[in-house]
Short mmCIF file of C-alpha atoms and ligand atoms in Angstrom, two decimals:
data_model
loop_
_atom_site.label_atom_id
_atom_site.label_comp_id
_atom_site.label_asym_id
_atom_site.label_seq_id
_atom_site.Cartn_x
_atom_site.Cartn_y
_atom_site.Cartn_z
CA MET P 1 12.79 8.56 -4.86
CA PRO P 2 11.84 9.49 -8.76
CA ARG P 3 15.67 9.48 -9.52
CA GLN P 4 15.79 5.77 -8.70
CA ASP P 5 12.97 4.93 -10.79
CA PRO P 6 13.55 2.05 -12.92
CA MET P 7 12.22 3.95 -15.80
CA LEU P 8 15.34 6.39 -15.74
CA HIS P 9 17.18 3.12 -17.05
CA TYR P 10 15.50 3.42 -20.06
CA ILE P 11 16.71 7.18 -20.76
CA LEU P 12 20.30 5.75 -20.72
CA ILE P 13 19.74 3.90 -23.80
CA LEU P 14 17.34 5.98 -25.74
CA GLY P 15 19.97 8.07 -27.40
CA GLU P 16 19.64 9.01 -31.29
CA GLU P 17 20.45 5.56 -32.30
CA ALA P 18 17.51 3.44 -30.36
CA VAL P 19 15.47 1.94 -33.04
CA MET P 20 13.28 -0.58 -30.94
CA LEU P 21 12.40 -1.78 -27.51
CA ILE P 22 11.52 -5.56 -26.75
CA MET P 23 9.24 -5.61 -23.91
CA MET P 24 9.72 -9.15 -22.09
CA LYS P 25 6.77 -10.62 -20.49
CA ALA P 26 6.50 -10.06 -16.60
CA HIS P 27 7.68 -13.54 -15.89
CA ALA P 28 10.41 -13.96 -18.50
CA THR P 29 13.15 -15.72 -17.30
CA ALA P 30 16.77 -14.46 -17.36
CA ALA P 31 17.76 -17.24 -19.58
CA GLU P 32 14.88 -15.88 -22.02
CA VAL P 33 16.18 -12.46 -21.76
CA GLU P 34 19.74 -13.53 -22.69
CA GLU P 35 18.39 -15.66 -25.56
CA VAL P 36 16.79 -12.53 -27.03
CA CYS P 37 19.85 -10.57 -26.57
CA ARG P 38 22.05 -13.27 -28.15
CA LYS P 39 19.62 -13.13 -31.11
CA ILE P 40 19.88 -9.35 -31.51
CA GLU P 41 23.31 -9.37 -31.45
CA GLU P 42 23.35 -12.06 -34.26
CA MET P 43 21.36 -9.74 -36.23
CA GLY P 44 24.24 -7.35 -36.01
CA PHE P 45 22.67 -4.87 -33.43
CA ARG P 46 23.40 -3.93 -29.97
CA ALA P 47 21.16 -5.40 -27.17
CA HIS P 48 20.75 -3.37 -23.87
CA PRO P 49 18.73 -5.39 -21.44
CA ILE P 50 17.14 -2.95 -18.95
CA PRO P 51 15.44 -4.40 -15.69
CA GLY P 52 12.42 -2.63 -14.97
CA ALA P 53 10.13 -2.81 -11.78
CA LEU P 54 7.78 -5.43 -13.35
CA ARG P 55 9.50 -6.71 -16.48
CA THR P 56 12.73 -6.20 -18.51
CA ALA P 57 12.89 -3.97 -21.56
CA ILE P 58 15.69 -4.80 -24.16
CA GLY P 59 16.70 -1.72 -26.08
CA ILE P 60 18.12 -2.14 -29.52
CA THR P 61 20.69 0.24 -31.18
CA GLY P 62 22.66 0.24 -34.22
CA ASN P 63 22.31 1.67 -37.65
CA ARG P 64 21.88 -1.50 -39.86
CA GLY P 65 18.65 -0.54 -41.23
CA PRO P 66 15.31 -1.76 -39.98
CA VAL P 67 15.01 -4.44 -37.28
CA GLU P 68 13.24 -7.68 -38.31
CA ALA P 69 10.79 -7.70 -35.50
CA THR P 70 8.84 -10.74 -36.26
CA ALA P 71 11.96 -12.95 -35.67
CA LEU P 72 12.32 -11.51 -32.28
CA GLU P 73 8.55 -11.43 -31.41
CA ALA P 74 8.53 -15.28 -31.87
CA LEU P 75 10.97 -15.93 -29.34
CA PRO P 76 9.89 -17.21 -25.64
CA GLY P 77 9.35 -14.57 -23.11
CA VAL P 78 8.87 -11.75 -25.58
CA ALA P 79 5.65 -9.61 -25.03
CA GLU P 80 6.04 -7.13 -27.97
CA CYS P 81 8.54 -5.33 -30.00
CA VAL P 82 8.04 -1.61 -30.04
CA PRO P 83 9.64 0.75 -32.47
CA VAL P 84 11.06 3.82 -30.53
CA SER P 85 9.94 6.42 -33.13
CA LYS P 86 8.31 8.88 -30.88
CA PRO P 87 10.28 11.82 -29.69
CA TYR P 88 8.84 11.56 -26.11
CA LYS P 89 10.25 8.76 -24.01
CA LEU P 90 9.03 8.72 -20.49
CA VAL P 91 5.57 9.95 -20.86
CA GLY P 92 5.00 7.12 -23.79
CA ARG P 93 3.21 4.08 -23.14
CA GLU P 94 5.94 2.47 -25.32
CA LEU P 95 7.91 2.54 -22.36
CA ARG P 96 5.37 2.15 -19.50
CA GLU P 97 2.26 -0.21 -20.37
CA ASP P 98 0.38 0.41 -17.45
CA SER P 99 -1.74 3.68 -16.63
CA THR P 100 0.08 5.95 -14.27
CA ILE P 101 -2.00 6.48 -11.00
CA VAL P 102 -1.15 9.54 -9.21
CA ASP P 103 -1.64 9.02 -5.27
CA LEU P 104 -2.55 12.11 -3.31
CA GLY P 105 -2.76 10.47 -0.18
CA ASP P 106 -5.78 10.03 2.04
CA GLY P 107 -7.30 7.58 -0.62
CA VAL P 108 -7.62 10.17 -3.15
CA GLN P 109 -6.06 9.24 -6.51
CA ILE P 110 -6.06 10.36 -9.92
CA GLY P 111 -6.03 7.84 -13.01
CA GLY P 112 -7.48 5.08 -10.85
CA LEU P 113 -10.63 3.56 -11.12
CA GLU P 114 -12.38 6.36 -9.24
CA LEU P 115 -12.74 9.50 -11.26
CA ALA P 116 -11.01 12.67 -9.98
CA ILE P 117 -13.35 15.69 -9.56
CA ILE P 118 -11.57 18.82 -8.86
CA ALA P 119 -14.21 21.56 -8.45
CA GLY P 120 -14.14 25.17 -6.99
CA PRO P 121 -13.91 28.73 -8.31
CA CYS P 122 -11.79 30.10 -11.05
CA ALA P 123 -10.12 32.46 -8.32
CA VAL P 124 -9.94 32.51 -4.58
CA GLU P 125 -11.90 36.11 -3.96
CA SER P 126 -12.26 36.01 -0.10
CA ARG P 127 -12.17 33.63 2.64
CA GLU P 128 -15.85 33.55 2.95
CA GLN P 129 -16.33 32.94 -0.82
CA ALA P 130 -13.84 29.90 -0.81
CA PHE P 131 -15.31 28.47 2.47
CA THR P 132 -18.96 28.83 0.94
CA ILE P 133 -18.00 27.18 -2.31
CA ALA P 134 -15.76 24.47 -0.71
CA ARG P 135 -18.58 23.53 1.86
CA ALA P 136 -20.75 22.77 -1.26
CA VAL P 137 -18.06 21.07 -3.22
CA HIS P 138 -17.39 18.77 -0.35
CA ALA P 139 -21.12 18.02 -0.03
CA THR P 140 -21.13 16.72 -3.41
CA GLY P 141 -18.57 14.03 -2.77
CA ALA P 142 -15.67 15.81 -4.73
CA ARG P 143 -12.51 15.35 -3.14
CA LEU P 144 -10.38 17.83 -4.60
CA PHE P 145 -10.78 22.03 -4.54
CA ARG P 146 -9.58 24.13 -7.04
CA GLY P 147 -9.05 28.00 -7.00
CA GLY P 148 -6.62 30.34 -8.24
CA ALA P 149 -4.32 32.61 -6.12
CA TYR P 150 -2.36 33.73 -9.20
CA LYS P 151 -4.51 34.36 -12.43
CA PRO P 152 -2.88 34.50 -15.76
CA ARG P 153 -5.21 37.04 -17.18
CA THR P 154 -5.61 38.27 -20.76
CA SER P 155 -5.57 41.83 -19.54
CA PRO P 156 -3.42 43.27 -17.13
CA TYR P 157 -6.16 45.27 -15.66
CA SER P 158 -8.27 42.34 -14.81
CA PHE P 159 -8.20 40.65 -11.29
CA GLN P 160 -4.72 39.06 -10.99
CA GLY P 161 -5.74 36.78 -7.87
CA MET P 162 -5.04 37.29 -4.21
CA GLY P 163 -1.51 35.96 -4.22
CA GLU P 164 -0.33 34.42 -0.82
CA GLU P 165 -3.21 35.31 1.11
CA GLY P 166 -5.22 33.24 -1.38
CA LEU P 167 -3.10 30.26 -0.86
CA ARG P 168 -3.29 30.58 2.87
CA ILE P 169 -7.14 30.46 2.44
CA LEU P 170 -6.61 27.42 0.28
CA ALA P 171 -4.66 25.61 3.05
CA ASP P 172 -7.46 26.50 5.44
CA VAL P 173 -10.00 24.94 3.12
CA ARG P 174 -7.94 21.79 3.11
CA ALA P 175 -7.70 21.76 7.27
CA GLU P 176 -11.28 22.30 7.33
CA PHE P 177 -12.83 20.09 4.67
CA GLY P 178 -9.91 17.68 4.01
CA LEU P 179 -10.24 18.56 0.31
CA LYS P 180 -7.01 18.17 -1.74
CA ILE P 181 -6.01 21.60 -3.02
CA VAL P 182 -5.07 22.28 -6.97
CA THR P 183 -3.80 25.88 -7.70
CA GLU P 184 -2.00 27.37 -10.37
CA ALA P 185 1.73 28.47 -10.34
CA VAL P 186 2.37 31.08 -13.14
CA ASP P 187 6.05 31.57 -13.38
CA HIS P 188 9.33 29.78 -12.19
CA GLU P 189 9.83 31.77 -8.77
CA ASN P 190 6.08 31.88 -7.90
CA LEU P 191 6.25 28.16 -7.95
CA GLU P 192 8.40 28.01 -4.88
CA LEU P 193 5.73 29.78 -3.07
CA VAL P 194 2.92 27.63 -4.35
CA GLU P 195 4.12 24.58 -3.44
CA ARG P 196 4.53 25.25 0.08
CA TYR P 197 0.60 25.49 0.33
CA THR P 198 -1.01 23.12 -2.32
CA ASP P 199 -1.19 19.44 -2.89
CA VAL P 200 -1.23 19.65 -6.77
CA ILE P 201 0.64 22.35 -8.88
CA GLN P 202 -1.29 23.52 -11.82
CA ILE P 203 0.29 24.91 -14.81
CA GLY P 204 -2.03 26.68 -17.10
CA ALA P 205 -2.57 26.55 -20.86
CA ARG P 206 -0.75 29.99 -21.32
CA ASN P 207 2.22 28.35 -19.84
CA MET P 208 2.19 25.09 -21.34
CA GLN P 209 5.59 25.61 -23.12
CA ASN P 210 7.19 27.77 -20.33
CA PHE P 211 10.27 25.74 -20.18
CA SER P 212 11.66 26.99 -17.16
CA LEU P 213 8.52 26.68 -15.13
CA LEU P 214 8.10 23.02 -16.51
CA LYS P 215 11.73 22.30 -15.32
CA ARG P 216 11.21 23.81 -12.16
CA ALA P 217 8.05 21.94 -11.71
CA GLY P 218 9.88 18.64 -12.59
CA LYS P 219 12.17 19.16 -9.56
CA SER P 220 8.93 19.44 -7.06
CA ARG P 221 7.86 16.78 -4.91
CA LEU P 222 4.39 17.96 -5.74
CA PRO P 223 2.17 16.32 -8.57
CA VAL P 224 1.83 18.64 -11.69
CA LEU P 225 -1.45 19.39 -13.62
CA LEU P 226 -0.34 20.42 -16.94
CA LYS P 227 -3.12 21.80 -19.20
CA ARG P 228 -2.82 21.61 -22.85
CA GLY P 229 -2.14 25.00 -24.66
CA ILE P 230 -4.68 26.81 -26.59
CA SER P 231 -3.30 25.90 -30.09
CA ALA P 232 -1.10 22.97 -29.01
CA THR P 233 -0.86 19.77 -30.64
CA LEU P 234 -0.98 16.50 -28.80
CA ASP P 235 2.52 16.01 -29.45
CA GLU P 236 3.63 19.50 -28.00
CA LEU P 237 1.37 18.58 -25.01
CA LEU P 238 3.38 15.45 -24.51
CA MET P 239 6.78 17.07 -25.07
CA ALA P 240 5.77 19.69 -22.40
CA ALA P 241 5.09 16.84 -19.88
CA GLU P 242 8.31 15.21 -21.09
CA TYR P 243 10.06 18.17 -19.59
CA ILE P 244 8.52 17.57 -16.32
CA LEU P 245 9.26 13.68 -16.10
CA ALA P 246 12.81 14.42 -17.42
CA GLU P 247 13.51 16.22 -14.17
CA GLY P 248 12.57 13.04 -12.31
CA ASN P 249 8.86 14.12 -11.31
CA TYR P 250 6.68 11.45 -12.76
CA ARG P 251 3.58 12.50 -11.17
CA VAL P 252 2.09 14.39 -14.09
CA ILE P 253 -1.75 14.86 -14.86
CA LEU P 254 -2.57 16.17 -18.18
CA CYS P 255 -5.75 18.10 -19.01
CA GLU P 256 -7.74 18.86 -21.90
CA ARG P 257 -9.27 22.40 -21.58
CA GLY P 258 -10.14 23.28 -25.14
CA VAL P 259 -8.29 24.56 -28.07
CA ARG P 260 -8.75 27.82 -30.17
CA THR P 261 -10.83 27.07 -33.55
CA PHE P 262 -13.13 29.37 -35.37
CA ALA P 263 -16.17 28.28 -33.61
CA ASP P 264 -17.96 31.06 -31.87
CA HIS P 265 -20.65 29.26 -29.94
CA THR P 266 -18.12 28.38 -27.29
CA ARG P 267 -14.97 30.27 -25.86
CA ASN P 268 -12.94 27.10 -26.83
CA THR P 269 -13.39 24.14 -28.92
CA LEU P 270 -13.13 21.00 -26.05
CA ASP P 271 -11.28 18.41 -28.01
CA LEU P 272 -12.57 15.28 -26.42
CA SER P 273 -11.17 13.10 -29.28
CA ALA P 274 -8.03 14.08 -27.40
CA ILE P 275 -8.71 11.80 -24.69
CA PRO P 276 -8.45 8.24 -26.24
CA ALA P 277 -5.62 9.59 -28.36
CA VAL P 278 -3.39 10.74 -25.33
CA GLN P 279 -4.48 7.53 -23.78
CA ARG P 280 -3.10 5.50 -26.51
CA LEU P 281 0.18 7.44 -26.60
CA SER P 282 0.61 8.11 -22.83
CA HIS P 283 0.32 6.29 -19.73
CA LEU P 284 -0.29 9.70 -17.98
CA PRO P 285 -3.89 10.18 -16.54
CA ILE P 286 -5.85 12.89 -18.30
CA LEU P 287 -8.70 15.24 -17.13
CA VAL P 288 -11.09 17.26 -18.85
CA ASP P 289 -11.96 20.84 -18.04
CA PRO P 290 -15.62 21.75 -19.26
CA SER P 291 -15.40 24.96 -17.91
CA HIS P 292 -12.73 26.68 -20.07
CA GLY P 293 -13.62 24.13 -22.61
CA THR P 294 -16.87 25.71 -23.26
CA GLY P 295 -16.93 29.25 -21.47
CA ARG P 296 -20.62 28.79 -21.11
CA ARG P 297 -22.46 27.66 -17.98
CA GLU P 298 -24.98 25.71 -19.56
CA LYS P 299 -22.75 23.65 -21.59
CA VAL P 300 -20.80 22.39 -18.62
CA LEU P 301 -23.01 19.49 -17.57
CA PRO P 302 -23.28 18.23 -21.39
CA LEU P 303 -19.61 18.40 -21.94
CA SER P 304 -18.86 16.64 -18.32
CA ARG P 305 -21.18 13.80 -19.35
CA ALA P 306 -19.47 13.37 -22.45
CA ALA P 307 -16.02 13.59 -20.98
CA VAL P 308 -16.77 10.94 -18.59
CA ALA P 309 -18.25 8.89 -21.35
CA VAL P 310 -15.19 9.10 -23.42
CA GLY P 311 -12.65 7.84 -20.84
CA ALA P 312 -11.37 10.85 -19.04
CA ASP P 313 -9.94 10.37 -15.43
CA GLY P 314 -11.67 12.91 -13.98
CA LEU P 315 -13.06 16.68 -14.51
CA ILE P 316 -12.00 20.00 -13.25
CA ILE P 317 -15.03 22.36 -12.87
CA GLU P 318 -15.50 26.19 -11.97
CA VAL P 319 -17.99 26.49 -9.39
CA HIS P 320 -19.31 29.58 -7.86
CA HIS P 321 -22.28 30.27 -5.54
CA LYS P 322 -22.69 33.82 -6.91
CA PRO P 323 -21.17 33.63 -10.58
CA ASP P 324 -22.63 36.97 -11.51
CA GLU P 325 -20.35 38.72 -8.90
CA ALA P 326 -17.26 36.47 -9.62
CA LEU P 327 -14.13 38.24 -10.43
CA SER P 328 -13.15 35.82 -13.24
CA ASP P 329 -15.00 33.38 -15.36
CA GLY P 330 -18.45 33.92 -13.88
CA ASN P 331 -19.96 32.97 -17.24
CA GLN P 332 -18.74 29.54 -17.17
CA SER P 333 -18.95 29.00 -13.46
CA ILE P 334 -21.73 26.48 -12.33
CA LEU P 335 -23.68 26.81 -9.32
CA PRO P 336 -23.23 24.41 -6.37
CA SER P 337 -26.82 23.00 -6.87
CA GLN P 338 -25.40 22.30 -10.48
CA LEU P 339 -22.39 20.43 -9.41
CA GLU P 340 -24.73 18.29 -7.20
CA VAL P 341 -26.86 17.33 -10.32
CA LEU P 342 -23.65 16.78 -12.50
CA MET P 343 -22.01 14.48 -9.99
CA ASN P 344 -25.30 12.35 -9.75
CA GLU P 345 -25.35 12.00 -13.36
CA ILE P 346 -21.65 11.34 -14.10
CA ARG P 347 -21.81 8.73 -11.32
CA GLN P 348 -24.21 6.80 -13.37
CA ILE P 349 -22.21 7.14 -16.55
CA ALA P 350 -18.96 6.09 -14.61
CA ALA P 351 -20.81 3.01 -13.46
CA VAL P 352 -21.41 1.76 -16.94
CA LEU P 353 -17.51 2.26 -17.58
CA GLY P 354 -16.80 0.26 -14.43
CA ARG P 355 -15.71 3.55 -12.74
CA ARG P 356 -16.68 5.37 -9.73
CA VAL P 357 -17.32 8.76 -8.43
CA ALA P 358 -17.00 9.47 -4.78
CA GLY P 359 -19.89 10.25 -2.65
CA GLY P 360 -23.50 9.75 -3.36
CA ASP P 361 -24.66 6.03 -2.23
CA GLU P 362 -21.45 4.45 -1.47
CA GLN P 363 -23.28 1.00 -1.84
CA GLY P 364 -23.61 1.61 -5.67
CA LYS P 365 -27.35 2.19 -5.79
CA LEU P 366 -28.17 4.85 -8.32
C1 PEP J 401 -8.09 27.96 -14.96
O1 PEP J 401 -8.07 27.07 -14.74
O2 PEP J 401 -8.79 28.95 -14.30
C2 PEP J 401 -7.17 28.68 -16.04
C3 PEP J 401 -6.79 29.87 -16.00
O3 PEP J 401 -7.23 27.63 -16.96
P1 PEP J 401 -6.46 27.72 -18.44
O4 PEP J 401 -4.92 27.78 -18.11
O5 PEP J 401 -6.97 26.33 -19.04
O6 PEP J 401 -6.90 28.74 -19.33
MN1 MN J 402 -10.75 30.15 -15.00
#
């Protein structure tokens, strides 16, 4: 029931004038909240207490210049004073301290301690191709399967995807292997169809600022995997996510997939520094796509290791059993045997960070 989420209370007060938020401690008493409000009013501002799921926030509005935060910070029950400076409200950590965990059911989560590994072909090419790859992906312990049924290609003459037939194949993969499905919706109308089949709607780099698509995704009951645009700043990425949350869908997963630079040793430059930067700014989970991020098969493993080490919440990886025959992105697709190696290696790296990767030896023996 996203529209009843307590976070929506925040929006009401975050008009132009909102200057600061006081976050109360989880166990702050009503009297402590009242005292903070009294103090704010005494300083000549307006106080807006906003009860949240876990704790109360108090919005401060008014145009009497900067708020003297130290006086408020010292009051009993106050956890912190946060200036509301960022243009994004709902995706910001200012409003939600705890990281968001997107729950897909059946024990599959994105943003929790277990890393989400999404693997599969760039595009669904045939039933046989999808099932062959899905069988291998499933065997490695990955719990999510990717595959485009609609492909946004640079050239109109390139393979555009199998369309609805591809979606049906993906649904059959889910039924057969219990893998959760991630597939891309390329436009507003198309999203309607995609959401009938998939578990997670992917919005691709080229569509990161397709605002009608973002708004439609915001009305969906399904989680959205939002990829960073090829030349998007982090603020632009977060504002794009804000569009989805503003419509009531809080289940958004961000994805760093490389940006365009002068480098010519890779297809894109995978900006791993974006991961801690986004995590500081936003409570949303963030994945890394080392396939599009490098464009080269041999670079997928090293960048996957680095992505896990830097703190990503998971990976989305292109896998193909015959990459030389792939209809799209064969150069960056790894073989199933390489995915197995990758999973084993990141399992060990994840353990260092107190995180897990499904599959392997569940007892934790490496
Ligand atoms: C893809 O995942 O196959 C894809 C097209 O990704 P991106 O939008 O990041 O280019
Ligand atoms: Mn691709």
